[in-house]
Short mmCIF file of C-alpha atoms and ligand atoms in Angstrom, two decimals:
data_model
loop_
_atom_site.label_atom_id
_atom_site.label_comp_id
_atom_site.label_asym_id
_atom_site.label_seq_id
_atom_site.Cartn_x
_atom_site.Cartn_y
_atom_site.Cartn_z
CA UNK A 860 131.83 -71.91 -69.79
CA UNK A 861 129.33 -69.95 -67.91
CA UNK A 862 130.44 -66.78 -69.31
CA UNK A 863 129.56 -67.46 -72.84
CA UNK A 864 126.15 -67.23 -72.65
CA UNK A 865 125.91 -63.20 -73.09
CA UNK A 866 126.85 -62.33 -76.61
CA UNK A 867 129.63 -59.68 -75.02
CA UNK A 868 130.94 -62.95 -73.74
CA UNK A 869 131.19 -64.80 -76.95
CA UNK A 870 132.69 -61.82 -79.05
CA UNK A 871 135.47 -62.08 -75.99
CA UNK A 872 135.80 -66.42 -76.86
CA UNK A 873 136.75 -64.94 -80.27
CA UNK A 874 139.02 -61.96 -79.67
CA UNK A 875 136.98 -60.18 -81.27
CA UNK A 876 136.24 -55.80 -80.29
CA UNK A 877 139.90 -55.94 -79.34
CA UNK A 878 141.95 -52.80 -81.10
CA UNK A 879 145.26 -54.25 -79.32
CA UNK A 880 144.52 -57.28 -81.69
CA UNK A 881 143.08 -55.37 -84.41
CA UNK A 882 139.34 -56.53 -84.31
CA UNK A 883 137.84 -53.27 -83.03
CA UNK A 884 135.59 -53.53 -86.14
CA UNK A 885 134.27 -57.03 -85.72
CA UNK A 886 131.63 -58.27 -83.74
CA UNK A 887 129.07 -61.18 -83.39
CA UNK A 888 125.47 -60.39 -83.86
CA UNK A 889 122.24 -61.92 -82.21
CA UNK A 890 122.24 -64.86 -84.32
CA UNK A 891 125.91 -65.46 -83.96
CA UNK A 892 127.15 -64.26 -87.13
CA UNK A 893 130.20 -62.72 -87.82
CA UNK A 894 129.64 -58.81 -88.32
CA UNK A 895 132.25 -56.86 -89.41
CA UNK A 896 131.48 -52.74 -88.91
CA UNK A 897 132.28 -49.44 -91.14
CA UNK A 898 131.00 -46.67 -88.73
CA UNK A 899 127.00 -46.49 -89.30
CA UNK A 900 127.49 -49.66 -91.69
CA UNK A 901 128.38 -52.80 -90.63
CA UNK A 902 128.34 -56.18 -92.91
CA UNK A 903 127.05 -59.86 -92.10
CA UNK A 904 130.10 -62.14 -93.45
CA UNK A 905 127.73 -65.27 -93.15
CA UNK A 906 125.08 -63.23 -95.29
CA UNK A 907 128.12 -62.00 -97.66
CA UNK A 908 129.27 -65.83 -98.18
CA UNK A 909 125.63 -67.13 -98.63
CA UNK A 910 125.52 -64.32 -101.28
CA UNK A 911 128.68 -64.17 -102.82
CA UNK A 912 129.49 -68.46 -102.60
CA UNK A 913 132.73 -69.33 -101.14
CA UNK A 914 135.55 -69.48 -100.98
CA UNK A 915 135.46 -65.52 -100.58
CA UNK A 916 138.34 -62.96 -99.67
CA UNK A 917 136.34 -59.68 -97.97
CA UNK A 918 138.39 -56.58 -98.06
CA UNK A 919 137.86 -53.09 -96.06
CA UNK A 920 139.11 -50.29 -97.37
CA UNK A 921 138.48 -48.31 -94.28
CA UNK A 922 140.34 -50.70 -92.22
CA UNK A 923 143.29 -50.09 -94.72
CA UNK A 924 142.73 -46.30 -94.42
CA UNK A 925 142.48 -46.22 -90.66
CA UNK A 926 145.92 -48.13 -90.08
CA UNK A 927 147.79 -45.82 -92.34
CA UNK A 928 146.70 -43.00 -91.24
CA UNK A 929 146.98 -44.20 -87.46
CA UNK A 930 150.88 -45.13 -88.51
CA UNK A 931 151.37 -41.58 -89.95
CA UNK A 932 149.70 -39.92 -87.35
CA UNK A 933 151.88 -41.99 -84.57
CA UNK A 934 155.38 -40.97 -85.81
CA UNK A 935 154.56 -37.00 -86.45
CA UNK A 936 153.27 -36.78 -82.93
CA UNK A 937 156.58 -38.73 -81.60
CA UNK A 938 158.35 -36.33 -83.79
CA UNK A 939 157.00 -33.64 -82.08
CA UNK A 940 156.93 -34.83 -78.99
CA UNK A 941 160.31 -35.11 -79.17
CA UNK A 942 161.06 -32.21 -80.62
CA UNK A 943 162.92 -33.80 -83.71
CA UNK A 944 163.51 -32.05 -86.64
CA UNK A 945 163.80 -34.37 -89.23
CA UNK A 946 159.98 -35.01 -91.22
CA UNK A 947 158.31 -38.30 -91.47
CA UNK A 948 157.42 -39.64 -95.12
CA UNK A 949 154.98 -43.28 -95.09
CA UNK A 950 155.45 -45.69 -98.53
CA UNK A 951 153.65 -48.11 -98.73
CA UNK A 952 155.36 -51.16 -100.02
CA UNK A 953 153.48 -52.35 -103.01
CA UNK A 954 154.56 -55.88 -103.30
CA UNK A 955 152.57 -56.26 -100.02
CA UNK A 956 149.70 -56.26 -101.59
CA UNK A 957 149.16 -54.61 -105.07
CA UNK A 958 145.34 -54.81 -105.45
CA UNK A 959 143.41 -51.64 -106.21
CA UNK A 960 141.52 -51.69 -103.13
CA UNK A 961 144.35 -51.26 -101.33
CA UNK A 962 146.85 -49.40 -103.12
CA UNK A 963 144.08 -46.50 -103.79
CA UNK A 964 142.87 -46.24 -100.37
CA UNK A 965 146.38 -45.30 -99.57
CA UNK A 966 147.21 -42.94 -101.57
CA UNK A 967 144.27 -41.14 -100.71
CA UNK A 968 145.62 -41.38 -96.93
CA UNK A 969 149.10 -39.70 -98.30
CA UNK A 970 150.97 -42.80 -98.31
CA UNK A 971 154.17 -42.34 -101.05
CA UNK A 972 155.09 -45.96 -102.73
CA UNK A 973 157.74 -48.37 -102.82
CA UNK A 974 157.96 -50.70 -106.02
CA UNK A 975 160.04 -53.69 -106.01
CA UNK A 976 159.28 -54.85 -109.65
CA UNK A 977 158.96 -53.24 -113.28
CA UNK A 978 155.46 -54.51 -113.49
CA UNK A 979 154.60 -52.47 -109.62
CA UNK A 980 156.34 -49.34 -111.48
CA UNK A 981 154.32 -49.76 -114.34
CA UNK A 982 151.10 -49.62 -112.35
CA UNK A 983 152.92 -46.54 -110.71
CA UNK A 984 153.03 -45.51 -114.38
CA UNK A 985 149.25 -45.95 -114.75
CA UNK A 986 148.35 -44.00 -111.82
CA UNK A 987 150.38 -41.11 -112.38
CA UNK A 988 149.02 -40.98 -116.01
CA UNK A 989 145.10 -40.77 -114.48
CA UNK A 990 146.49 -38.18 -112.12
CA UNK A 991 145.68 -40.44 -109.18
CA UNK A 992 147.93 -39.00 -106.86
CA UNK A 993 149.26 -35.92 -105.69
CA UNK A 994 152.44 -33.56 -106.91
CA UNK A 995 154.14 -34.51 -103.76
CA UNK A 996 154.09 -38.14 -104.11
CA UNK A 997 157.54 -39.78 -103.95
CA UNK A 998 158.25 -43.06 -105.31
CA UNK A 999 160.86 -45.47 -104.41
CA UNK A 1000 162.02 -48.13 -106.50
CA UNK A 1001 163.74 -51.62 -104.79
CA UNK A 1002 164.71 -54.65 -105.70
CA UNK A 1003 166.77 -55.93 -108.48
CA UNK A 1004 166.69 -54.05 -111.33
CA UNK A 1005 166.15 -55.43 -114.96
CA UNK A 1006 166.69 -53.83 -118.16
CA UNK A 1007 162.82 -53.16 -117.87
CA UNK A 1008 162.98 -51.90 -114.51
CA UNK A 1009 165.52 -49.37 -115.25
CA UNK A 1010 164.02 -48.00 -118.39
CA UNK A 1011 161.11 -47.59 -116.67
CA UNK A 1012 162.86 -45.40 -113.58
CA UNK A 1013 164.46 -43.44 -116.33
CA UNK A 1014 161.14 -42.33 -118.36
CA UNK A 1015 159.10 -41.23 -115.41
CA UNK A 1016 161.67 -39.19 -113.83
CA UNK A 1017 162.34 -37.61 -117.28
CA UNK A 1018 158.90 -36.97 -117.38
CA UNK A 1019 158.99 -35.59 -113.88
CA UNK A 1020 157.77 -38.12 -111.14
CA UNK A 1021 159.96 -37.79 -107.75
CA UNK A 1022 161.49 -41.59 -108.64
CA UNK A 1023 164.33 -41.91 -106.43
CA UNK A 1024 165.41 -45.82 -107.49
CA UNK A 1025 167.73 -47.33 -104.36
CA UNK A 1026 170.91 -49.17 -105.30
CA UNK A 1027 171.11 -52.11 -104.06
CA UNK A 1028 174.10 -53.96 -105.49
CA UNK A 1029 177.52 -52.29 -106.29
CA UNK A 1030 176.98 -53.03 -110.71
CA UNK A 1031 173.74 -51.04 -110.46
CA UNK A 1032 175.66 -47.64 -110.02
CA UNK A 1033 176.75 -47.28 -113.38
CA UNK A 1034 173.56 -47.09 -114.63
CA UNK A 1035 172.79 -44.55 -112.32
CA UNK A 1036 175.32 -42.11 -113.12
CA UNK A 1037 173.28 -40.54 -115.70
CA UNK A 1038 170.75 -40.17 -113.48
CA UNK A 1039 168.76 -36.93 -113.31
CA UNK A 1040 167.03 -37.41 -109.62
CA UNK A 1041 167.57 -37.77 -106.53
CA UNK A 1042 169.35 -41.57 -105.55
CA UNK A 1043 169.30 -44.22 -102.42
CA UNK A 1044 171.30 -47.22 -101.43
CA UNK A 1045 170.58 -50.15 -99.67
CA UNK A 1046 172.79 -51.16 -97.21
CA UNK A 1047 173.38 -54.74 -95.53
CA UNK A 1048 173.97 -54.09 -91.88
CA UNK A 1049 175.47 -56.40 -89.66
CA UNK A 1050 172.95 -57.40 -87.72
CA UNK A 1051 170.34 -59.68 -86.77
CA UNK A 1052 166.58 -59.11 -85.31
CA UNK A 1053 164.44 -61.99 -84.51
CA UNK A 1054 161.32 -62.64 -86.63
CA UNK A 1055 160.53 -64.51 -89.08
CA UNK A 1056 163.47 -63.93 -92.14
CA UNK A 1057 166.47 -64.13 -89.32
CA UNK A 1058 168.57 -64.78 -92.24
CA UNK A 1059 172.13 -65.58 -92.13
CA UNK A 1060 172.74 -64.37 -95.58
CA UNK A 1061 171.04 -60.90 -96.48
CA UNK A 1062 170.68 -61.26 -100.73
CA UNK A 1063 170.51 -57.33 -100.54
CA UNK A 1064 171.88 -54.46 -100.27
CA UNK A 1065 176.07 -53.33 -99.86
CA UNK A 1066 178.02 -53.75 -97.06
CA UNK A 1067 178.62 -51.15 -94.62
CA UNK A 1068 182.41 -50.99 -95.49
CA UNK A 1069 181.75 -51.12 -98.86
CA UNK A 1070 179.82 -48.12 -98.68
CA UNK A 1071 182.26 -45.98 -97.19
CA UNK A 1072 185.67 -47.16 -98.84
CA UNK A 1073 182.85 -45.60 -102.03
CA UNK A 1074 183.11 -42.14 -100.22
CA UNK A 1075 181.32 -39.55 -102.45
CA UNK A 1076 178.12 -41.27 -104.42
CA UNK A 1077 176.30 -39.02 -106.68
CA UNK A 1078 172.74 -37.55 -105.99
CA UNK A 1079 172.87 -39.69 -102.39
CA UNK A 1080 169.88 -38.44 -100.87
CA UNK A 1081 168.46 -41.79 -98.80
CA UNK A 1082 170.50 -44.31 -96.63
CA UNK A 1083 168.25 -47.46 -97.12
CA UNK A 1084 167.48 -50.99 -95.53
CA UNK A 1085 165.22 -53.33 -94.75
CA UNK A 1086 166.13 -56.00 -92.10
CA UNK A 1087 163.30 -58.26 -92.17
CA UNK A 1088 158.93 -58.48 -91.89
CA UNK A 1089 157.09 -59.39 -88.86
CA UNK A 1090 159.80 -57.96 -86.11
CA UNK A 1091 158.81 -59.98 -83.31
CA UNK A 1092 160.27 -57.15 -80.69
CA UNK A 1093 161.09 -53.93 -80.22
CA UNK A 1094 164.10 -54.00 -79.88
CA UNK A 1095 164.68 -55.44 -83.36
CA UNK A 1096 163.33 -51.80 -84.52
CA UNK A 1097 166.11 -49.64 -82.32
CA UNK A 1098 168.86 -51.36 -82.78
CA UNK A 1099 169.20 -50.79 -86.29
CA UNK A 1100 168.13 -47.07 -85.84
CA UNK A 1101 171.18 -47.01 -83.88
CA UNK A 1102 173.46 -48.53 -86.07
CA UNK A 1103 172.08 -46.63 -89.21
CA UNK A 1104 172.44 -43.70 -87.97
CA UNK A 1105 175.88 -44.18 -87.33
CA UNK A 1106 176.36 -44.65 -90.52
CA UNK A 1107 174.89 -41.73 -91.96
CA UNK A 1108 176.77 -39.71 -89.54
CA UNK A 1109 179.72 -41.27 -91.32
CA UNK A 1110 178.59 -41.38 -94.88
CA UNK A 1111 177.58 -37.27 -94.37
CA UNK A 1112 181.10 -36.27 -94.34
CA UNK A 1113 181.26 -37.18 -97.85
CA UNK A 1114 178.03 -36.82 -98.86
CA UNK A 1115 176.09 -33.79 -97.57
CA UNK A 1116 173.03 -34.31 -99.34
CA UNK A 1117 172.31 -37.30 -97.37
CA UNK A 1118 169.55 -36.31 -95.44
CA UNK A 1119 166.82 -39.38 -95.44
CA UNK A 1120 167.32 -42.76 -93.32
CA UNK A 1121 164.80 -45.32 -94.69
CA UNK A 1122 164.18 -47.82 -91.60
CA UNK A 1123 162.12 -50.02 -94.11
CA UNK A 1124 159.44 -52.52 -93.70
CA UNK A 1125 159.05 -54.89 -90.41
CA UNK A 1126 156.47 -53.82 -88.29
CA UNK A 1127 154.56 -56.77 -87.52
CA UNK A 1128 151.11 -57.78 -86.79
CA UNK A 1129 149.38 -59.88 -83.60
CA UNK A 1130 148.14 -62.28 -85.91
CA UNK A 1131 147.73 -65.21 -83.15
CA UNK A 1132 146.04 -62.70 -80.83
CA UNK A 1133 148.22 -62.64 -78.45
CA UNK A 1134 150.42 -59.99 -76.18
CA UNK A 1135 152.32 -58.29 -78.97
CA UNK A 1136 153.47 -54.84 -79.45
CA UNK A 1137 151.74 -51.85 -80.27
CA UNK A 1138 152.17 -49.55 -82.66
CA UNK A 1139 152.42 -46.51 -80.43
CA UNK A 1140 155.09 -48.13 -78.23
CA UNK A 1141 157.41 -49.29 -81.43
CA UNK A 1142 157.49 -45.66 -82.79
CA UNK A 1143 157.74 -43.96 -79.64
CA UNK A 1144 160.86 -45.78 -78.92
CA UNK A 1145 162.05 -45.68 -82.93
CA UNK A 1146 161.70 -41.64 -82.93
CA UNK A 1147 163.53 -41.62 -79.86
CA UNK A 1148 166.31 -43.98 -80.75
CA UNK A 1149 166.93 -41.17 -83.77
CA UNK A 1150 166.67 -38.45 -81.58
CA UNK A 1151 169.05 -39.76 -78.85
CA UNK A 1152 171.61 -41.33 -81.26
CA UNK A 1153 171.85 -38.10 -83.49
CA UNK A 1154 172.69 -35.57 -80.40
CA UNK A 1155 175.41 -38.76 -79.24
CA UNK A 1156 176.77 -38.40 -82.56
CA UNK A 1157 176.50 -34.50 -83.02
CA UNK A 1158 174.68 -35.21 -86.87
CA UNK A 1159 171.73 -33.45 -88.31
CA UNK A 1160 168.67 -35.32 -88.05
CA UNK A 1161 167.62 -36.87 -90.97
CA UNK A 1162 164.47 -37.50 -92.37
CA UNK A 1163 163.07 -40.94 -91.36
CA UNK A 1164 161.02 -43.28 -93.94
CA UNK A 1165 159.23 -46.08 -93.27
CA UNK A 1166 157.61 -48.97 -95.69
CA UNK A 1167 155.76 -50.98 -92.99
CA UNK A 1168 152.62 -52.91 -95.59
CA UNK A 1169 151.95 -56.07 -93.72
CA UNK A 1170 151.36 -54.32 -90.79
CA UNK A 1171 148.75 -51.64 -92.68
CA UNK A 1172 147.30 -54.35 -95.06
CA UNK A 1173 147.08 -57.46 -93.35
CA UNK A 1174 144.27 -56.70 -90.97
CA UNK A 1175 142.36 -55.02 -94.10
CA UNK A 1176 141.19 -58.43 -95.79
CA UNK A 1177 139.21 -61.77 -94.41
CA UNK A 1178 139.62 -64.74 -96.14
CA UNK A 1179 136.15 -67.23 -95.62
CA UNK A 1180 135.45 -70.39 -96.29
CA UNK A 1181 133.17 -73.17 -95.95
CA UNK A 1182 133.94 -76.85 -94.10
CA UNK A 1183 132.69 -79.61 -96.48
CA UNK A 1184 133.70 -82.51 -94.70
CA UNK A 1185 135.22 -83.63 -91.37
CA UNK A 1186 136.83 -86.98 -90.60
CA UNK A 1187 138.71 -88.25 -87.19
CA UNK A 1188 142.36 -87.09 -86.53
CA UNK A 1189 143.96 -90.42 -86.15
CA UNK A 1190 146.91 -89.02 -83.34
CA UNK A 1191 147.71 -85.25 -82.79
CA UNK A 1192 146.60 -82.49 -80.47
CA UNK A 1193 143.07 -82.29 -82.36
CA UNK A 1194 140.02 -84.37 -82.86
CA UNK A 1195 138.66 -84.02 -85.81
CA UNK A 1196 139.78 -82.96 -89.47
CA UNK A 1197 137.86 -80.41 -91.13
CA UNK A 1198 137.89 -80.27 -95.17
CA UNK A 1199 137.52 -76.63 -96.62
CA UNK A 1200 136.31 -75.58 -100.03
CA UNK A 1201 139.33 -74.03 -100.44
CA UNK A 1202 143.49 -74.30 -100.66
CA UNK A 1203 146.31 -73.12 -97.59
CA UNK A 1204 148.83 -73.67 -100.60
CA UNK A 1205 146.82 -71.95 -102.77
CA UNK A 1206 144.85 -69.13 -101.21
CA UNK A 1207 146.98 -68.81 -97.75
CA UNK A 1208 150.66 -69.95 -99.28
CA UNK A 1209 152.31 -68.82 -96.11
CA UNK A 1210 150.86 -71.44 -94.50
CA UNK A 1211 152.78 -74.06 -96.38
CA UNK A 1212 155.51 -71.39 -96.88
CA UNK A 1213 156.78 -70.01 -94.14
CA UNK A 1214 154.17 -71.55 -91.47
CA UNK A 1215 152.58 -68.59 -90.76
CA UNK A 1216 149.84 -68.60 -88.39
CA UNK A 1217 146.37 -67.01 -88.54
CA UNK A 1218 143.77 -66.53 -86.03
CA UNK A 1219 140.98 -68.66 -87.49
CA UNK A 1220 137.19 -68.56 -85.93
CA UNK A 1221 133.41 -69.57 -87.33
CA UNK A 1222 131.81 -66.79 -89.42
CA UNK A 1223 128.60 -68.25 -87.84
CA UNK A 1224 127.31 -69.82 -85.22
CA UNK A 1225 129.54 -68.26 -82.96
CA UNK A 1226 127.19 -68.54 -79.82
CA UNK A 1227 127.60 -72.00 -79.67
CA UNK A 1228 129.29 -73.69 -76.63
CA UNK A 1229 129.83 -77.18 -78.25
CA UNK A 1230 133.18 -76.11 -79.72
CA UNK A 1231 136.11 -78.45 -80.39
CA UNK A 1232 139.72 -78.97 -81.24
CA UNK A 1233 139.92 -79.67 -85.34
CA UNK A 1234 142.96 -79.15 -87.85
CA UNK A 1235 142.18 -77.58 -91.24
CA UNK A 1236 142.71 -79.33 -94.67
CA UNK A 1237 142.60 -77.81 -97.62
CA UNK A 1238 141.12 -79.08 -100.71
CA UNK A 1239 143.89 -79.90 -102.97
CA UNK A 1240 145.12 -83.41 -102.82
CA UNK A 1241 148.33 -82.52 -101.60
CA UNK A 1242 149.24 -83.78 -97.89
CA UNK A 1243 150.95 -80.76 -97.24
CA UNK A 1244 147.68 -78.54 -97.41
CA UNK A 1245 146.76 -78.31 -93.69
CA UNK A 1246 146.60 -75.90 -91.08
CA UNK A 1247 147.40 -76.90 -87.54
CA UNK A 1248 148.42 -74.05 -86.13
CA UNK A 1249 151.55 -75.20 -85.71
CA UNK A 1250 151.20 -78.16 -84.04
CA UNK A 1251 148.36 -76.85 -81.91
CA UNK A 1252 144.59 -76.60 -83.10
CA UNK A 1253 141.91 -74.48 -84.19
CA UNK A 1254 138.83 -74.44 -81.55
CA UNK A 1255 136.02 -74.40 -83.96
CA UNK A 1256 132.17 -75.30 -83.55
CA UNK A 1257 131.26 -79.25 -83.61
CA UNK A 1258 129.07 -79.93 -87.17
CA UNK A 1259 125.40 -80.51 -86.30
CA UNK A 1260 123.41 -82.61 -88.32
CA UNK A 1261 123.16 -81.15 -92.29
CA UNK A 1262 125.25 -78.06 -91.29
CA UNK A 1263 128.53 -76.90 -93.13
CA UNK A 1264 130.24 -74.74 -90.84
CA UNK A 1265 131.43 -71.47 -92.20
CA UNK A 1266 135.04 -69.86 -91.13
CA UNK A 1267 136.74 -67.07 -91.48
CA UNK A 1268 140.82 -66.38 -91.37
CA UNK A 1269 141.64 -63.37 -90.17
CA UNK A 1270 144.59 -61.02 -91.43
CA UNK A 1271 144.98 -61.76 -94.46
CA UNK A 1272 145.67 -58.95 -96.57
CA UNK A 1273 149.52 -59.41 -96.92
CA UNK A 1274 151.12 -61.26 -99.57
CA UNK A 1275 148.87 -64.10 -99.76
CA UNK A 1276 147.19 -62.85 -102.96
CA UNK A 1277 150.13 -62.29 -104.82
CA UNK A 1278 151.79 -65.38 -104.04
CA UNK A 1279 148.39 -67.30 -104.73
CA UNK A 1280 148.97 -70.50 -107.33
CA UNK A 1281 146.57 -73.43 -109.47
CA UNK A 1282 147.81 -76.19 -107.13
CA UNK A 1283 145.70 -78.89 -108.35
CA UNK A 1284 143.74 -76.38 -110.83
CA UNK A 1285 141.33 -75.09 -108.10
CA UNK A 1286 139.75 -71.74 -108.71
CA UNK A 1287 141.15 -68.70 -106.77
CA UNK A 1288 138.65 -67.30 -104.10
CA UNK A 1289 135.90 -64.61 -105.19
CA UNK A 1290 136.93 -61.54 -104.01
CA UNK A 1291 134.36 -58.74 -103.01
CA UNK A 1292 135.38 -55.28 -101.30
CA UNK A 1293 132.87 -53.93 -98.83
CA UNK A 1294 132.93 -49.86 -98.28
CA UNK A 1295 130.87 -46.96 -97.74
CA UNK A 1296 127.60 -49.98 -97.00
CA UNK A 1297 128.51 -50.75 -101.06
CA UNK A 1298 129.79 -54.47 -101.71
CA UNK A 1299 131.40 -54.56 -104.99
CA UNK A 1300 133.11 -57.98 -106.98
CA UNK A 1301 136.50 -57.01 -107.51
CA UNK A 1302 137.49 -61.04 -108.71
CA UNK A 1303 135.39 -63.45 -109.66
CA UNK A 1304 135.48 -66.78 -109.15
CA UNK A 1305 137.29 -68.35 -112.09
CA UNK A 1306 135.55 -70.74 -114.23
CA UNK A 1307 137.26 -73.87 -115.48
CA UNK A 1308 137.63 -72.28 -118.52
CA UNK A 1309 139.54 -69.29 -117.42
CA UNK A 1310 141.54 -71.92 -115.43
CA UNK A 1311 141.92 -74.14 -117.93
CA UNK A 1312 142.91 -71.42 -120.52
CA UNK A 1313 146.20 -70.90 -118.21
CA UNK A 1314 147.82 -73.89 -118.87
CA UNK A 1315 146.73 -74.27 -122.70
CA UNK A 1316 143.04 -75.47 -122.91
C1 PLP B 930 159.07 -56.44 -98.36
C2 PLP B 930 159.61 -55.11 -98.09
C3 PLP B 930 158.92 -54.24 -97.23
C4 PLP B 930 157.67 -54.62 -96.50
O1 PLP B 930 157.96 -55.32 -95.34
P1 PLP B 930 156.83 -55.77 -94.31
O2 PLP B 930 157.52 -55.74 -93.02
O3 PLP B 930 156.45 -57.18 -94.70
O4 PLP B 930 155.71 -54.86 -94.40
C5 PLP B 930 159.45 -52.98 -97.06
N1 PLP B 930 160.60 -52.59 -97.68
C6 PLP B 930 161.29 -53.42 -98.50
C7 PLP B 930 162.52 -52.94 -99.16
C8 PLP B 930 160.82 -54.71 -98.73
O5 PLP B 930 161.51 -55.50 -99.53
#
């Protein structure tokens, strides 16, 4: 491995300086530390763990800010391009990630929000209170909605928030029609995409004959869906275009003030670095897709919304951790187990979940050449908290004499901290937010205490 011995050559090992892969900002430095760079600023993740303790989430607001703003830019330049007239609108979806960090640093990029809980509206609430965002802002509100929910979507548009709440079961519309504002419904198309939720049975949204055979539906501004996350081609982002737009071309003769198409979330993210799509070349071909469909069908062209999150947050946050112990892998692809101080059912639950995969290197020591195949265990005593990348391994540097490696995951800024649990009553990870050259503890690590407090001590 001749070619490792520059230090361009090990940030290449890594994938690392890659902005097909999303690590333009990350780097190794002299030592062989992981660096992770803000324009003029750049931080020293083995420094921050040393510092901080782990196990440690890391977020980057300007990572956060870049992607939207990259996403935004993308589609008004294809709708230019292409000469569409239909405007683009970005919300972010908040159940992606609902932390502070993030949900600020988009809003101050012009992303509009998408709720899909009373408790996401009431931080909506919050914001709009402090006058945290601007006039414009729209909000959508998904999901199933409780007594709560709805009470809550009522209120704020009394009190003059652009709330447009989107229907997604037939029982829902007679709440609505009292409504003041503006109104969307979800439909469930026929159709299937291949990713990760290629579900049979959609839980959401009306069926496309249902929603004709309605024919006029008051305040209809915004044909909605969402097929699935982590669209693995795409073509799983045209042919829904297609078949959405059909329907609004059908659902216009009734309702005229239809004049949004929601495409919803799905764009996905090269989280095992390898070939994936690009942004650029799923949106090129998505504005298109409108643009070509709506002169087929003769239809006005509507305006086109889009709640991609994973794909803007994940790349935003690092989760690091420390190896503890290592023992021999009995039979399997990899040689050696590697303990970490903290919990894939826990910390990373779409690991055990949905066995998600994550591109995992060391945080130092990354100029070494003795490197080796290991699966990850977590440090619950639960068999099921591993990481073996499906099946394969992680290539991670061998442990010298007194040393406790240090490794970082990469990606994970979607859903994981949400969906984060006590398994085994270990402490969530620290969780520090690096910006402007400023690190600042937005979590800290709970104490047994605080732990124990949870569940009654
Ligand atoms: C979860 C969800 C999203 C976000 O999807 P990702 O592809 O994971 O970013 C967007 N819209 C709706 C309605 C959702 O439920």
């Amino acid at each position: 491995m001749f070619f490792m011995t520059r230090r361009n050559g090990f940030k290449h090992f890594w994938k690392l300086g890659k902005e097909e892969f999303n690590t333009q900002w990350f780097d190794v430095s002299k030592k062989g530390d992981l660096l992770v760079k803000e324009g003029y600023y750049q931080y020293n993740v083995a420094e921050l763990a040393k510092k901080y303790g782990t196990p440690l989430e890391i977020v980057f607001p300007h990572i956060i800010e870049r992607r939207a703003r990259n996403l935004i830019d993308i589609f008004n330049a294809y709708i230019k391009l292409n000469d569409y007239r239909g405007r683009f609108f970005y919300h972010y979806p908040m159940k992606v990630n609902q932390s502070k960090e993030f949900v600020l640093s988009l809003i101050s990029e012009g992303a509009n929000l998408e709720t899909s809980s009373a408790n996401e509206l009431w931080i909506v609430k919050r914001l709009w209170e402090q006058e945290k965002f601007a006039d414009r802002t729209r909000v959508l509100c998904n999901g199933p909605k409780t007594e709560k929910y709805l009470n809550l979507i009522d209120e704020l548009d009394r009190k003059g928030l652009m709330i447009t709440p989107i229907v997604e079961e037939a029982s829902e519309f007679d709440f609505f029609k009292r409504y003041k504002g503006e109104i969307g419904v979800r439909v469930d198309m026929n159709l299937r995409v291949r990713s990760h939720w290629d579900k049979k049975f959609n839980l959401f949204g009306i069926r496309e004959d249902d929603l004709l055979h309605m024919g006029k539906i008051r305040n209809l501004a915004v044909l909605s869906y969402h097929i699935s996350s982590q669209i693995e081609t795409v073509d799983g982002f045209t042919a829904p275009v297609r078949r959405a737009v059909q329907l609004y071309a059908k659902m216009r003769e009734k309702n005229p003030g239809l004049d949004t198409i929601n495409i919803g979330g799905g764009g996905g993210v090269p989280y095992e670095k390898k070939r994936f799509y690009t942004s650029k070349a799923a949106i090129q071909r998505i504005v298109k897709t409108f643009k070509q469909q709506c002169m087929r069908l003769q239809v006005r062209e509507p305006n086109i919304i889009c709640e991609w999150g994973r794909h803007v947050a994940a790349p935003a946050q690092i989760s690091v951790f420390s190896v503890i112990s290592e023992k021999p892998v009995k039979e399997g692809y990899a040689k050696r187990w590697y303990t970490i101080d903290g919990s894939f059912i826990n910390d990373l639950a779409d690991t055990w979940a949905i066995h998600q995969k994550w591109h995992v290197i060391p945080a130092k020591g990354m100029d070494t050449r003795r490197v080796q195949k290991v699966w990850l265990a977590g440090s619950s005593c639960d068999s099921d908290d591993k990481y073996t990348a499906g099946g394969g391994h992680v290539l991670l540097p061998r442990i010298e004499e007194g040393d406790r490696p240090l490794i970082a995951v990469l990606d994970t800024g979607a859903y994981q901290d949400a969906l984060a649990s006590y398994h085994c009553l270990l402490s969530h990870p620290a969780k520090i937010v690096c910006k402007d050259g400023d690190v600042t503890v937005a979590r800290k690590r709970d104490t047994a205490e605080e732990v124990g407090k949870r569940f009654g001590w």
